[in-house]
Tab-separated table of C-alpha atoms in Angstrom:
chain	number	residue	atom	x	y	z
A	1	MET	CA	0.090	-0.203	0.684
A	2	ASP	CA	2.091	2.742	-1.446
A	3	VAL	CA	0.523	5.258	1.613
A	4	PRO	CA	2.083	8.357	3.784
A	5	ASN	CA	2.639	6.639	6.966
A	6	THR	CA	1.727	10.480	8.341
A	7	THR	CA	-1.655	9.887	6.456
A	8	ARG	CA	-1.827	6.407	6.816
A	9	ARG	CA	-3.636	6.344	9.867
A	10	GLU	CA	-6.415	8.756	8.811
A	11	PHE	CA	-6.664	7.301	4.904
A	12	PHE	CA	-7.786	3.978	6.329
A	13	GLY	CA	-10.249	5.730	9.321
A	14	LYS	CA	-11.544	7.677	5.903
A	15	LEU	CA	-12.110	4.312	3.950
A	16	ALA	CA	-13.589	2.404	6.551
A	17	GLY	CA	-16.391	5.095	7.171
A	18	THR	CA	-17.043	4.335	3.637
A	19	ALA	CA	-16.369	0.704	3.583
A	20	ALA	CA	-19.681	1.079	6.134
A	21	LEU	CA	-21.637	3.272	4.032
A	22	VAL	CA	-22.011	1.267	1.311
A	23	GLY	CA	-21.392	-2.113	1.969
A	24	GLY	CA	-24.371	-2.968	2.726
A	25	GLY	CA	-26.096	-6.518	1.867
A	26	ALA	CA	-22.637	-8.309	2.607
A	27	ALA	CA	-21.102	-6.267	5.502
A	28	ALA	CA	-25.288	-6.865	7.186
A	29	PHE	CA	-24.598	-10.371	7.203
A	30	PRO	CA	-20.194	-10.975	6.715
A	31	LEU	CA	-20.220	-14.871	7.329
A	32	ALA	CA	-22.933	-15.246	4.314
A	33	ALA	CA	-21.368	-13.735	2.296
A	34	HIS	CA	-18.430	-16.062	1.971
A	35	ALA	CA	-21.034	-19.178	2.800
A	36	ASN	CA	-19.850	-21.291	0.359
A	37	THR	CA	-16.474	-20.752	-0.133
A	38	PRO	CA	-13.454	-23.787	1.886
A	39	ASP	CA	-10.834	-22.367	3.765
A	40	HIS	CA	-7.755	-23.430	3.214
A	41	THR	CA	-9.024	-27.122	4.699
A	42	GLY	CA	-11.449	-27.027	2.184
A	43	VAL	CA	-14.159	-26.629	4.739
A	44	GLY	CA	-16.593	-23.484	4.035
A	45	LEU	CA	-15.428	-20.829	6.465
A	46	ALA	CA	-19.156	-20.069	7.359
A	47	ASP	CA	-19.780	-23.678	8.282
A	48	ALA	CA	-17.001	-23.497	10.781
A	49	TYR	CA	-18.099	-20.822	12.829
A	50	ALA	CA	-22.444	-21.609	12.256
A	51	ASP	CA	-22.879	-21.254	16.190
A	52	PRO	CA	-20.830	-18.358	17.423
A	53	ASP	CA	-24.494	-18.865	20.565
A	54	ALA	CA	-22.558	-22.464	21.171
A	55	TRP	CA	-19.775	-21.121	22.001
A	56	PHE	CA	-20.244	-19.348	24.819
A	57	LYS	CA	-22.449	-22.020	26.209
A	58	ASN	CA	-18.380	-23.924	27.800
A	59	MET	CA	-18.254	-21.443	30.316
A	60	LYS	CA	-19.471	-22.870	33.989
A	61	GLY	CA	-17.108	-20.506	35.985
A	62	LYS	CA	-18.304	-19.516	39.182
A	63	HIS	CA	-16.286	-16.216	38.679
A	64	ARG	CA	-16.982	-14.688	34.565
A	65	ILE	CA	-16.379	-11.305	33.350
A	66	VAL	CA	-15.666	-10.089	29.486
A	67	PHE	CA	-13.459	-7.539	28.093
A	68	ASP	CA	-14.381	-5.263	25.717
A	69	CYS	CA	-11.483	-3.646	23.910
A	70	PRO	CA	-12.291	-1.701	20.964
A	71	ALA	CA	-8.669	-0.754	20.187
A	72	PRO	CA	-5.004	-1.753	20.735
A	73	LYS	CA	-3.953	-0.472	23.714
A	74	GLU	CA	-0.460	-2.745	23.798
A	75	LEU	CA	0.332	-4.167	27.145
A	76	MET	CA	-3.294	-3.188	29.114
A	77	THR	CA	-5.541	-5.438	26.636
A	78	PHE	CA	-3.444	-8.405	27.690
A	79	ALA	CA	-3.201	-7.688	31.386
A	80	TRP	CA	-6.127	-7.089	32.395
A	81	PRO	CA	-7.177	-11.419	31.922
A	82	LYS	CA	-3.862	-12.267	33.801
A	83	VAL	CA	-4.415	-10.166	36.900
A	84	PHE	CA	-8.641	-10.830	37.080
A	85	LEU	CA	-6.483	-15.002	36.650
A	86	LEU	CA	-3.785	-14.458	38.913
A	87	THR	CA	-6.361	-12.070	41.511
A	88	ASN	CA	-9.066	-14.533	41.516
A	89	SER	CA	-6.049	-17.209	42.587
A	90	GLY	CA	-4.839	-15.346	45.386
A	91	THR	CA	-8.634	-15.241	46.756
A	92	GLY	CA	-9.317	-18.340	47.062
A	93	THR	CA	-10.623	-18.994	43.083
A	94	PRO	CA	-8.943	-21.543	41.255
A	95	GLU	CA	-8.396	-20.601	37.403
A	96	THR	CA	-10.527	-23.439	36.670
A	97	ASP	CA	-13.561	-22.005	38.221
A	98	CYS	CA	-12.550	-18.765	36.406
A	99	ASN	CA	-13.746	-17.877	32.679
A	100	VAL	CA	-12.493	-15.032	30.706
A	101	VAL	CA	-13.551	-13.687	27.653
A	102	VAL	CA	-11.798	-11.368	25.326
A	103	VAL	CA	-13.963	-9.737	22.485
A	104	LEU	CA	-11.211	-7.981	20.554
A	105	ARG	CA	-13.174	-5.273	17.699
A	106	HIS	CA	-12.710	-2.259	15.617
A	107	GLU	CA	-9.364	-1.340	15.279
A	108	ALA	CA	-8.082	-4.071	17.998
A	109	ILE	CA	-8.619	-6.850	15.475
A	110	PRO	CA	-4.832	-7.615	14.301
A	111	TYR	CA	-4.547	-9.513	18.114
A	112	ALA	CA	-6.780	-12.138	15.468
A	113	MET	CA	-4.112	-12.668	13.437
A	114	GLY	CA	-0.956	-14.778	12.252
A	115	ASP	CA	2.428	-13.066	11.234
A	116	ASP	CA	2.099	-13.672	7.693
A	117	LEU	CA	-1.150	-11.771	8.156
A	118	TRP	CA	1.027	-8.549	9.891
A	119	ALA	CA	4.206	-8.892	7.731
A	120	LYS	CA	1.657	-8.795	4.534
A	121	TYR	CA	-0.797	-6.226	5.262
A	122	LYS	CA	1.837	-4.166	7.729
A	123	PHE	CA	-0.552	-4.207	10.696
A	124	GLY	CA	0.760	-2.531	12.769
A	125	GLU	CA	1.287	0.763	10.259
A	126	MET	CA	-1.897	0.448	9.861
A	127	PHE	CA	-3.528	-0.127	13.280
A	128	LYS	CA	-0.184	2.032	14.882
A	129	ILE	CA	0.474	-0.656	17.136
A	130	ASN	CA	4.706	-1.567	18.000
A	131	ASP	CA	6.949	-4.480	18.043
A	132	VAL	CA	8.190	-3.964	21.860
A	133	ARG	CA	10.930	-5.537	20.133
A	134	THR	CA	11.714	-3.239	18.070
A	135	LYS	CA	10.326	-0.650	18.963
A	136	ALA	CA	8.812	-0.597	15.534
A	137	PRO	CA	5.725	-0.648	13.672
A	138	ALA	CA	4.874	-4.434	13.647
A	139	THR	CA	5.283	-6.822	11.456
A	140	ARG	CA	4.385	-9.505	13.636
A	141	ASN	CA	1.384	-10.309	15.746
A	142	PRO	CA	3.679	-9.113	18.837
A	143	PHE	CA	1.108	-11.456	21.346
A	144	TRP	CA	1.848	-14.414	20.006
A	145	LYS	CA	4.283	-17.092	20.965
A	146	CYS	CA	5.807	-14.489	23.688
A	147	LYS	CA	9.467	-14.996	24.413
A	148	PRO	CA	9.513	-15.218	28.353
A	149	ASP	CA	10.768	-11.166	28.583
A	150	ASP	CA	8.870	-9.693	26.474
A	151	TYR	CA	6.899	-8.298	29.438
A	152	LYS	CA	7.356	-7.001	32.228
A	153	ILE	CA	5.564	-5.138	34.359
A	154	PRO	CA	7.366	-3.261	36.997
A	155	GLY	CA	6.978	-4.533	41.014
A	156	ILE	CA	5.743	-7.799	39.322
A	157	GLY	CA	8.360	-8.253	37.097
A	158	ALA	CA	8.341	-10.799	33.603
A	159	VAL	CA	4.294	-12.104	32.818
A	160	ASP	CA	2.567	-14.721	30.081
A	161	ILE	CA	0.107	-13.476	28.502
A	162	GLY	CA	1.455	-13.531	24.832
A	163	ILE	CA	-2.752	-14.610	23.669
A	164	ASP	CA	-1.869	-18.845	23.354
A	165	ASN	CA	-0.839	-18.539	27.299
A	166	LEU	CA	-3.916	-16.638	28.221
A	167	GLN	CA	-5.055	-19.815	26.176
A	168	ASN	CA	-3.257	-22.165	27.676
A	169	SER	CA	-5.330	-20.325	31.269
A	170	GLY	CA	-8.721	-21.269	30.045
A	171	VAL	CA	-8.753	-17.069	28.265
A	172	MET	CA	-11.533	-17.296	25.532
A	173	PHE	CA	-10.654	-14.810	22.778
A	174	CYS	CA	-12.637	-13.790	20.279
A	175	VAL	CA	-12.954	-11.151	16.668
A	176	CYS	CA	-15.157	-8.725	15.382
A	177	ASP	CA	-16.462	-10.114	11.668
A	178	MET	CA	-17.560	-7.302	11.355
A	179	ALA	CA	-15.522	-4.705	11.161
A	180	MET	CA	-12.650	-7.527	9.574
A	181	THR	CA	-15.017	-7.106	7.106
A	182	VAL	CA	-15.039	-3.610	7.398
A	183	TYR	CA	-10.939	-3.603	6.963
A	184	SER	CA	-9.835	-5.484	4.925
A	185	ALA	CA	-12.463	-4.224	2.338
A	186	VAL	CA	-9.877	-1.380	3.754
A	187	ALA	CA	-7.137	-3.210	2.882
A	188	ALA	CA	-8.166	-4.604	-0.586
A	189	MET	CA	-8.613	-0.534	-1.455
A	190	GLY	CA	-5.803	0.451	-1.326
A	191	SER	CA	-3.310	-2.433	-2.489
A	192	ASN	CA	-5.471	-3.470	-5.391
A	193	GLN	CA	-7.182	-6.283	-4.826
A	194	ASP	CA	-10.761	-8.308	-4.442
A	195	ALA	CA	-11.973	-7.430	-0.958
A	196	GLN	CA	-13.733	-11.214	-0.706
A	197	ALA	CA	-10.649	-12.759	-1.649
A	198	VAL	CA	-8.688	-9.720	1.233
A	199	LYS	CA	-11.565	-10.963	3.669
A	200	ASN	CA	-10.999	-15.031	3.093
A	201	GLU	CA	-7.412	-14.649	3.309
A	202	TRP	CA	-8.340	-12.858	6.901
A	203	LEU	CA	-10.337	-15.479	8.413
A	204	ALA	CA	-8.428	-18.425	7.151
A	205	GLY	CA	-5.752	-16.799	8.852
A	206	VAL	CA	-7.285	-16.038	12.396
A	207	LEU	CA	-4.838	-17.944	15.193
A	208	PRO	CA	-5.665	-21.359	16.718
A	209	GLY	CA	-8.401	-20.727	19.099
A	210	VAL	CA	-9.749	-17.051	18.684
A	211	GLN	CA	-13.899	-17.357	17.796
A	212	PRO	CA	-14.727	-15.295	15.130
A	213	MET	CA	-18.210	-13.472	15.980
A	214	PRO	CA	-21.055	-11.877	13.643
A	215	SER	CA	-20.050	-8.418	15.462
A	216	GLY	CA	-18.375	-7.672	17.929
A	217	VAL	CA	-20.475	-5.591	20.363
A	218	TRP	CA	-23.247	-8.744	18.891
A	219	ALA	CA	-20.680	-11.282	21.707
A	220	VAL	CA	-19.891	-8.145	24.169
A	221	GLY	CA	-24.320	-8.819	24.782
A	222	ARG	CA	-24.013	-12.267	25.426
A	223	ALA	CA	-21.392	-12.800	27.086
A	224	GLN	CA	-23.581	-10.868	29.592
A	225	GLU	CA	-26.129	-12.350	28.672
A	226	HIS	CA	-24.359	-15.834	29.887
A	227	GLY	CA	-23.526	-14.375	33.357
A	228	CYS	CA	-20.208	-11.948	32.420
A	229	THR	CA	-19.287	-9.302	34.131
A	230	TYR	CA	-18.090	-5.861	31.398
A	231	CYS	CA	-15.289	-4.600	32.350
A	232	PHE	CA	-13.820	-2.356	29.026
A	233	ALA	CA	-10.487	-2.868	27.838
A	234	GLY	CA	-9.114	0.308	25.636
């Protein structure tokens, strides 16, 4: 994408607004738009996410919380779920009796995707996310397969708060399909690609265990209906 760095965010912001307005039917039913389109496994993309409601039925814990993440707040996006688990453990409730849902929506959606997409679409520049190691715009997902000392908290030290680390503690991550529809269309417009092809590529590149949802706000609502306390995280 040949957009100057100084205006990249403004460019994508304007195009995202335009795409949302003209998206019409496809944006209203983003999963249905590619119901018969196979992903890299040969499975229809929509079929893999046919019943997002069922995902929430896995929650059986005593203490439940949903973190609403509409913007990339880097460390803090992932620190809050860890703090919730640590402090519950410290007050007598083990991780296995807690449920944590993290909703990655709006400008936080790149955290749900793999390194190849970060490099190809320059997510670090597009969403203003820097790599903790290089301090430059990230060309990889900085919260997937982290090094042990990537993230340190004063007074606590190094913490394992990568997405995969948190998933191992039972944290459930989901991503807004509506935002993926809009931003993938924006990326396609900026690189002269087919919008549906880019959207399918993004869906196929979602990290293991991360559940696409019809929209982030839909997921936030459903989580609360299933007993989660709401917490704004960015």
